[in-house]
Amino acid sequence: MKAGKYNIKELFSNKNIEAVVVPEIQRDYVWGTEQVEGLLKSIFEDYCIFEKTNEKINITIKEDRFLEKTLTEYYKTIKYNTSIGFIYAYSDFEYPNKYFLIDGQQRLTTIYLLLVVIASEDEDFRNKFSKLYFKNGKSFIEYRVREASLLFLNQSIAHTIEKKDTKLEEQYWYYSFYKNDKTIQSIINNLNTIKNFLSENVQL
């Protein structure tokens, strides 16, 4: 995969990327409520501006309303998109189609959890999510920091998108030592933070 500017869909469903790996040298996923809400508010505010703006592009081809609409939407997408900053990763010939993160883990994981929550609320997107971002029950983000973190992430995604009412902490596969795993606790807390934010701000 070449360096460049990608939106989330292009990154997460790229045919050349099987998974984004968080290697052993990376720290835990530790973003808290403040950081997660800050990112969500930024995305939400940019989207509201995108929806409300009436900007149009003047084109020289007369009466081509379809082209005008297409160019206008593309222009708005570029101008009002939310930048999550640079994501740095490297490839390893021993692991084809896997990219090892150097920087961007906190942002990328949070965006991925956002997609998980949306999939739990929207049936159409749930099917797309399972096909594109959770193939064969495996997370697009692969934690190597601790095997327990990856196992929990896969199980919690399956549990969340199935929209079960029981809490993650009440599942038979939730082990007592998970309470001391920073990544696991951040995943649990941030799934709830995202659910609360969407319920208050977005009609799914």
PDB file of C-alpha atoms in Angstrom:
ATOM      1  CA  MET A   1       0.000   0.000   0.000  1.00  0.00           C
ATOM      2  CA  LYS A   2       1.339   3.393  -0.975  1.00  0.00           C
ATOM      3  CA  ALA A   3       1.576   6.404   1.282  1.00  0.00           C
ATOM      4  CA  GLY A   4      -1.220   8.865   0.661  1.00  0.00           C
ATOM      5  CA  LYS A   5      -4.487  10.317   1.832  1.00  0.00           C
ATOM      6  CA  TYR A   6      -7.201   7.769   2.588  1.00  0.00           C
ATOM      7  CA  ASN A   7     -10.632   7.939   4.124  1.00  0.00           C
ATOM      8  CA  ILE A   8     -11.635   5.344   6.710  1.00  0.00           C
ATOM      9  CA  LYS A   9     -13.468   3.128   4.223  1.00  0.00           C
ATOM     10  CA  GLU A  10     -10.521   3.144   1.830  1.00  0.00           C
ATOM     11  CA  LEU A  11      -8.168   2.221   4.656  1.00  0.00           C
ATOM     12  CA  PHE A  12     -10.265  -0.422   6.411  1.00  0.00           C
ATOM     13  CA  SER A  13     -11.534  -2.175   3.285  1.00  0.00           C
ATOM     14  CA  ASN A  14      -8.391  -1.926   1.163  1.00  0.00           C
ATOM     15  CA  LYS A  15      -7.772  -5.194  -0.681  1.00  0.00           C
ATOM     16  CA  ASN A  16      -4.059  -4.859   0.054  1.00  0.00           C
ATOM     17  CA  ILE A  17      -4.555  -4.671   3.818  1.00  0.00           C
ATOM     18  CA  GLU A  18      -5.599  -7.825   5.637  1.00  0.00           C
ATOM     19  CA  ALA A  19      -5.060  -6.293   9.062  1.00  0.00           C
ATOM     20  CA  VAL A  20      -3.421  -3.430  10.926  1.00  0.00           C
ATOM     21  CA  VAL A  21      -1.215  -4.909  13.608  1.00  0.00           C
ATOM     22  CA  VAL A  22      -0.442  -3.256  16.936  1.00  0.00           C
ATOM     23  CA  PRO A  23       3.006  -4.752  17.655  1.00  0.00           C
ATOM     24  CA  GLU A  24       4.435  -5.744  21.019  1.00  0.00           C
ATOM     25  CA  ILE A  25       6.475  -2.534  21.284  1.00  0.00           C
ATOM     26  CA  GLN A  26       3.334  -0.379  21.269  1.00  0.00           C
ATOM     27  CA  ARG A  27       1.704   0.819  24.454  1.00  0.00           C
ATOM     28  CA  ASP A  28      -1.821  -0.191  25.472  1.00  0.00           C
ATOM     29  CA  TYR A  29      -4.971   1.363  24.090  1.00  0.00           C
ATOM     30  CA  VAL A  30      -5.497   3.925  26.841  1.00  0.00           C
ATOM     31  CA  TRP A  31      -7.713   6.691  25.474  1.00  0.00           C
ATOM     32  CA  GLY A  32     -10.320   7.805  27.979  1.00  0.00           C
ATOM     33  CA  THR A  33     -13.721   9.463  27.763  1.00  0.00           C
ATOM     34  CA  GLU A  34     -12.341  12.961  27.162  1.00  0.00           C
ATOM     35  CA  GLN A  35     -10.215  11.983  24.160  1.00  0.00           C
ATOM     36  CA  VAL A  36     -12.933   9.790  22.638  1.00  0.00           C
ATOM     37  CA  GLU A  37     -15.625  12.441  23.005  1.00  0.00           C
ATOM     38  CA  GLY A  38     -13.261  15.037  21.558  1.00  0.00           C
ATOM     39  CA  LEU A  39     -12.774  12.972  18.399  1.00  0.00           C
ATOM     40  CA  LEU A  40     -16.494  12.194  18.112  1.00  0.00           C
ATOM     41  CA  LYS A  41     -17.455  15.854  18.528  1.00  0.00           C
ATOM     42  CA  SER A  42     -14.987  16.853  15.819  1.00  0.00           C
ATOM     43  CA  ILE A  43     -16.442  14.290  13.401  1.00  0.00           C
ATOM     44  CA  PHE A  44     -20.025  15.212  14.284  1.00  0.00           C
ATOM     45  CA  GLU A  45     -19.497  18.964  13.954  1.00  0.00           C
ATOM     46  CA  ASP A  46     -17.777  18.601  10.586  1.00  0.00           C
ATOM     47  CA  TYR A  47     -20.590  16.382   9.379  1.00  0.00           C
ATOM     48  CA  CYS A  48     -23.222  18.929  10.448  1.00  0.00           C
ATOM     49  CA  ILE A  49     -21.400  21.654   8.499  1.00  0.00           C
ATOM     50  CA  PHE A  50     -21.158  19.319   5.510  1.00  0.00           C
ATOM     51  CA  GLU A  51     -24.909  18.640   5.591  1.00  0.00           C
ATOM     52  CA  LYS A  52     -25.965  22.269   6.041  1.00  0.00           C
ATOM     53  CA  THR A  53     -23.706  23.985   3.532  1.00  0.00           C
ATOM     54  CA  ASN A  54     -25.289  25.093   0.274  1.00  0.00           C
ATOM     55  CA  GLU A  55     -22.052  25.725  -1.567  1.00  0.00           C
ATOM     56  CA  LYS A  56     -22.093  24.870  -5.226  1.00  0.00           C
ATOM     57  CA  ILE A  57     -19.460  24.688  -7.926  1.00  0.00           C
ATOM     58  CA  ASN A  58     -19.893  26.691 -11.091  1.00  0.00           C
ATOM     59  CA  ILE A  59     -19.297  24.449 -14.081  1.00  0.00           C
ATOM     60  CA  THR A  60     -19.199  25.332 -17.738  1.00  0.00           C
ATOM     61  CA  ILE A  61     -21.288  22.411 -19.020  1.00  0.00           C
ATOM     62  CA  LYS A  62     -24.829  23.752 -19.187  1.00  0.00           C
ATOM     63  CA  GLU A  63     -27.793  21.811 -17.850  1.00  0.00           C
ATOM     64  CA  ASP A  64     -25.672  18.947 -16.539  1.00  0.00           C
ATOM     65  CA  ARG A  65     -27.247  18.762 -13.094  1.00  0.00           C
ATOM     66  CA  PHE A  66     -25.843  15.313 -12.350  1.00  0.00           C
ATOM     67  CA  LEU A  67     -22.272  16.462 -12.929  1.00  0.00           C
ATOM     68  CA  GLU A  68     -22.884  19.588 -10.897  1.00  0.00           C
ATOM     69  CA  LYS A  69     -24.240  17.565  -7.982  1.00  0.00           C
ATOM     70  CA  THR A  70     -21.388  15.055  -8.182  1.00  0.00           C
ATOM     71  CA  LEU A  71     -18.695  17.737  -8.219  1.00  0.00           C
ATOM     72  CA  THR A  72     -20.400  19.692  -5.451  1.00  0.00           C
ATOM     73  CA  GLU A  73     -20.582  16.638  -3.185  1.00  0.00           C
ATOM     74  CA  TYR A  74     -16.947  15.791  -3.917  1.00  0.00           C
ATOM     75  CA  TYR A  75     -15.887  19.365  -3.159  1.00  0.00           C
ATOM     76  CA  LYS A  76     -17.816  19.374   0.122  1.00  0.00           C
ATOM     77  CA  THR A  77     -16.308  16.031   1.082  1.00  0.00           C
ATOM     78  CA  ILE A  78     -12.794  17.370   0.599  1.00  0.00           C
ATOM     79  CA  LYS A  79     -13.426  20.708   2.295  1.00  0.00           C
ATOM     80  CA  TYR A  80     -15.394  19.497   5.308  1.00  0.00           C
ATOM     81  CA  ASN A  81     -13.901  16.110   6.038  1.00  0.00           C
ATOM     82  CA  THR A  82     -12.488  15.328   9.470  1.00  0.00           C
ATOM     83  CA  SER A  83      -8.780  14.694   9.553  1.00  0.00           C
ATOM     84  CA  ILE A  84      -7.625  12.149  12.106  1.00  0.00           C
ATOM     85  CA  GLY A  85      -4.011  12.966  11.366  1.00  0.00           C
ATOM     86  CA  PHE A  86      -1.191  10.810  10.118  1.00  0.00           C
ATOM     87  CA  ILE A  87      -1.157   7.056  10.566  1.00  0.00           C
ATOM     88  CA  TYR A  88       2.331   5.564  10.349  1.00  0.00           C
ATOM     89  CA  ALA A  89       2.914   1.870   9.701  1.00  0.00           C
ATOM     90  CA  TYR A  90       5.455  -0.432   8.114  1.00  0.00           C
ATOM     91  CA  SER A  91       5.173  -3.709   6.230  1.00  0.00           C
ATOM     92  CA  ASP A  92       7.084  -6.951   6.752  1.00  0.00           C
ATOM     93  CA  PHE A  93       7.666  -9.386   3.887  1.00  0.00           C
ATOM     94  CA  GLU A  94       7.102 -12.279   6.319  1.00  0.00           C
ATOM     95  CA  TYR A  95       3.546 -11.040   6.933  1.00  0.00           C
ATOM     96  CA  PRO A  96       2.093 -10.068   3.544  1.00  0.00           C
ATOM     97  CA  ASN A  97      -0.861  -7.648   3.579  1.00  0.00           C
ATOM     98  CA  LYS A  98      -0.356  -6.822   7.243  1.00  0.00           C
ATOM     99  CA  TYR A  99       0.821  -3.397   8.364  1.00  0.00           C
ATOM    100  CA  PHE A 100       2.454  -2.767  11.723  1.00  0.00           C
ATOM    101  CA  LEU A 101       1.486   0.465  13.423  1.00  0.00           C
ATOM    102  CA  ILE A 102       4.111   2.942  14.524  1.00  0.00           C
ATOM    103  CA  ASP A 103       1.757   5.806  15.342  1.00  0.00           C
ATOM    104  CA  GLY A 104      -2.031   6.260  15.322  1.00  0.00           C
ATOM    105  CA  GLN A 105      -3.184   3.329  17.449  1.00  0.00           C
ATOM    106  CA  GLN A 106      -5.423   5.367  19.776  1.00  0.00           C
ATOM    107  CA  ARG A 107      -7.236   7.175  16.956  1.00  0.00           C
ATOM    108  CA  LEU A 108      -7.544   4.138  14.710  1.00  0.00           C
ATOM    109  CA  THR A 109      -8.877   1.884  17.477  1.00  0.00           C
ATOM    110  CA  THR A 110     -11.423   4.511  18.510  1.00  0.00           C
ATOM    111  CA  ILE A 111     -12.669   4.905  14.931  1.00  0.00           C
ATOM    112  CA  TYR A 112     -12.927   1.121  14.679  1.00  0.00           C
ATOM    113  CA  LEU A 113     -14.959   0.941  17.891  1.00  0.00           C
ATOM    114  CA  LEU A 114     -17.229   3.650  16.474  1.00  0.00           C
ATOM    115  CA  LEU A 115     -17.907   1.407  13.466  1.00  0.00           C
ATOM    116  CA  VAL A 116     -18.638  -1.490  15.842  1.00  0.00           C
ATOM    117  CA  VAL A 117     -21.279   0.531  17.692  1.00  0.00           C
ATOM    118  CA  ILE A 118     -22.862   1.764  14.458  1.00  0.00           C
ATOM    119  CA  ALA A 119     -23.000  -1.849  13.231  1.00  0.00           C
ATOM    120  CA  SER A 120     -24.832  -2.825  16.407  1.00  0.00           C
ATOM    121  CA  GLU A 121     -27.538  -0.232  15.692  1.00  0.00           C
ATOM    122  CA  ASP A 122     -27.904  -0.470  11.911  1.00  0.00           C
ATOM    123  CA  GLU A 123     -28.699  -3.838  10.362  1.00  0.00           C
ATOM    124  CA  ASP A 124     -27.634  -2.894   6.833  1.00  0.00           C
ATOM    125  CA  PHE A 125     -24.274  -1.625   8.030  1.00  0.00           C
ATOM    126  CA  ARG A 126     -23.902  -4.650  10.307  1.00  0.00           C
ATOM    127  CA  ASN A 127     -23.762  -6.909   7.260  1.00  0.00           C
ATOM    128  CA  LYS A 128     -21.194  -4.661   5.571  1.00  0.00           C
ATOM    129  CA  PHE A 129     -19.143  -4.463   8.747  1.00  0.00           C
ATOM    130  CA  SER A 130     -18.971  -8.244   9.082  1.00  0.00           C
ATOM    131  CA  LYS A 131     -17.892  -8.632   5.450  1.00  0.00           C
ATOM    132  CA  LEU A 132     -15.402  -5.776   5.289  1.00  0.00           C
ATOM    133  CA  TYR A 133     -14.063  -5.080   8.781  1.00  0.00           C
ATOM    134  CA  PHE A 134     -14.669  -8.264  10.797  1.00  0.00           C
ATOM    135  CA  LYS A 135     -13.959 -11.062   8.356  1.00  0.00           C
ATOM    136  CA  ASN A 136     -14.352 -14.579   9.747  1.00  0.00           C
ATOM    137  CA  GLY A 137     -14.813 -13.166  13.235  1.00  0.00           C
ATOM    138  CA  LYS A 138     -11.404 -11.473  13.240  1.00  0.00           C
ATOM    139  CA  SER A 139     -10.867  -7.811  13.996  1.00  0.00           C
ATOM    140  CA  PHE A 140      -9.288  -5.582  11.365  1.00  0.00           C
ATOM    141  CA  ILE A 141      -7.054  -4.328  14.184  1.00  0.00           C
ATOM    142  CA  GLU A 142      -4.821  -7.091  15.478  1.00  0.00           C
ATOM    143  CA  TYR A 143      -3.351  -6.556  18.943  1.00  0.00           C
ATOM    144  CA  ARG A 144       0.009  -8.195  19.557  1.00  0.00           C
ATOM    145  CA  VAL A 145       0.659  -6.314  22.792  1.00  0.00           C
ATOM    146  CA  ARG A 146      -1.070  -9.137  24.659  1.00  0.00           C
ATOM    147  CA  GLU A 147      -2.934 -12.093  23.213  1.00  0.00           C
ATOM    148  CA  ALA A 148      -5.715 -11.571  25.763  1.00  0.00           C
ATOM    149  CA  SER A 149      -6.405  -8.107  24.335  1.00  0.00           C
ATOM    150  CA  LEU A 150      -6.906  -9.475  20.809  1.00  0.00           C
ATOM    151  CA  LEU A 151      -9.064 -12.361  22.045  1.00  0.00           C
ATOM    152  CA  PHE A 152     -11.241  -9.975  24.027  1.00  0.00           C
ATOM    153  CA  LEU A 153     -11.522  -7.513  21.128  1.00  0.00           C
ATOM    154  CA  ASN A 154     -12.791 -10.244  18.796  1.00  0.00           C
ATOM    155  CA  GLN A 155     -15.277 -11.561  21.348  1.00  0.00           C
ATOM    156  CA  SER A 156     -16.512  -8.124  22.385  1.00  0.00           C
ATOM    157  CA  ILE A 157     -17.109  -7.108  18.752  1.00  0.00           C
ATOM    158  CA  ALA A 158     -19.173 -10.234  18.086  1.00  0.00           C
ATOM    159  CA  HIS A 159     -21.124  -9.637  21.290  1.00  0.00           C
ATOM    160  CA  THR A 160     -21.724  -5.941  20.534  1.00  0.00           C
ATOM    161  CA  ILE A 161     -22.855  -6.250  16.920  1.00  0.00           C
ATOM    162  CA  GLU A 162     -25.270  -9.013  17.920  1.00  0.00           C
ATOM    163  CA  LYS A 163     -26.721  -6.382  20.260  1.00  0.00           C
ATOM    164  CA  LYS A 164     -26.991  -8.612  23.294  1.00  0.00           C
ATOM    165  CA  ASP A 165     -28.367  -6.913  26.377  1.00  0.00           C
ATOM    166  CA  THR A 166     -25.933  -8.468  28.834  1.00  0.00           C
ATOM    167  CA  LYS A 167     -22.766  -6.583  29.754  1.00  0.00           C
ATOM    168  CA  LEU A 168     -19.374  -7.640  28.462  1.00  0.00           C
ATOM    169  CA  GLU A 169     -18.182  -8.150  32.027  1.00  0.00           C
ATOM    170  CA  GLU A 170     -20.946 -10.725  32.579  1.00  0.00           C
ATOM    171  CA  GLN A 171     -19.913 -13.059  29.751  1.00  0.00           C
ATOM    172  CA  TYR A 172     -18.484 -16.493  30.484  1.00  0.00           C
ATOM    173  CA  TRP A 173     -15.405 -15.605  28.420  1.00  0.00           C
ATOM    174  CA  TYR A 174     -14.668 -12.525  30.536  1.00  0.00           C
ATOM    175  CA  TYR A 175     -11.839 -13.578  32.845  1.00  0.00           C
ATOM    176  CA  SER A 176     -11.067 -11.966  36.175  1.00  0.00           C
ATOM    177  CA  PHE A 177      -7.578 -10.855  35.084  1.00  0.00           C
ATOM    178  CA  TYR A 178      -9.183  -8.706  32.371  1.00  0.00           C
ATOM    179  CA  LYS A 179      -9.870  -6.173  35.119  1.00  0.00           C
ATOM    180  CA  ASN A 180      -6.164  -5.340  35.143  1.00  0.00           C
ATOM    181  CA  ASP A 181      -5.740  -5.158  31.376  1.00  0.00           C
ATOM    182  CA  LYS A 182      -5.610  -1.487  30.356  1.00  0.00           C
ATOM    183  CA  THR A 183      -6.531  -2.120  26.729  1.00  0.00           C
ATOM    184  CA  ILE A 184      -9.533  -4.278  27.619  1.00  0.00           C
ATOM    185  CA  GLN A 185     -10.866  -1.808  30.175  1.00  0.00           C
ATOM    186  CA  SER A 186     -10.438   1.063  27.700  1.00  0.00           C
ATOM    187  CA  ILE A 187     -12.344  -0.898  25.043  1.00  0.00           C
ATOM    188  CA  ILE A 188     -15.233  -1.536  27.452  1.00  0.00           C
ATOM    189  CA  ASN A 189     -15.375   2.067  28.661  1.00  0.00           C
ATOM    190  CA  ASN A 190     -15.087   3.564  25.193  1.00  0.00           C
ATOM    191  CA  LEU A 191     -17.744   1.338  23.664  1.00  0.00           C
ATOM    192  CA  ASN A 192     -20.090   2.747  26.315  1.00  0.00           C
ATOM    193  CA  THR A 193     -18.847   6.299  25.727  1.00  0.00           C
ATOM    194  CA  ILE A 194     -19.495   5.980  21.992  1.00  0.00           C
ATOM    195  CA  LYS A 195     -22.958   4.463  22.558  1.00  0.00           C
ATOM    196  CA  ASN A 196     -23.887   7.328  24.872  1.00  0.00           C
ATOM    197  CA  PHE A 197     -22.578   9.979  22.474  1.00  0.00           C
ATOM    198  CA  LEU A 198     -24.492   8.544  19.526  1.00  0.00           C
ATOM    199  CA  SER A 199     -27.714   8.172  21.497  1.00  0.00           C
ATOM    200  CA  GLU A 200     -27.513  11.835  22.500  1.00  0.00           C
ATOM    201  CA  ASN A 201     -26.435  13.290  19.139  1.00  0.00           C
ATOM    202  CA  VAL A 202     -27.261  10.958  16.273  1.00  0.00           C
ATOM    203  CA  GLN A 203     -30.458   9.230  15.161  1.00  0.00           C
ATOM    204  CA  LEU A 204     -29.468   5.753  13.963  1.00  0.00           C
TER     205      LEU A 204
END
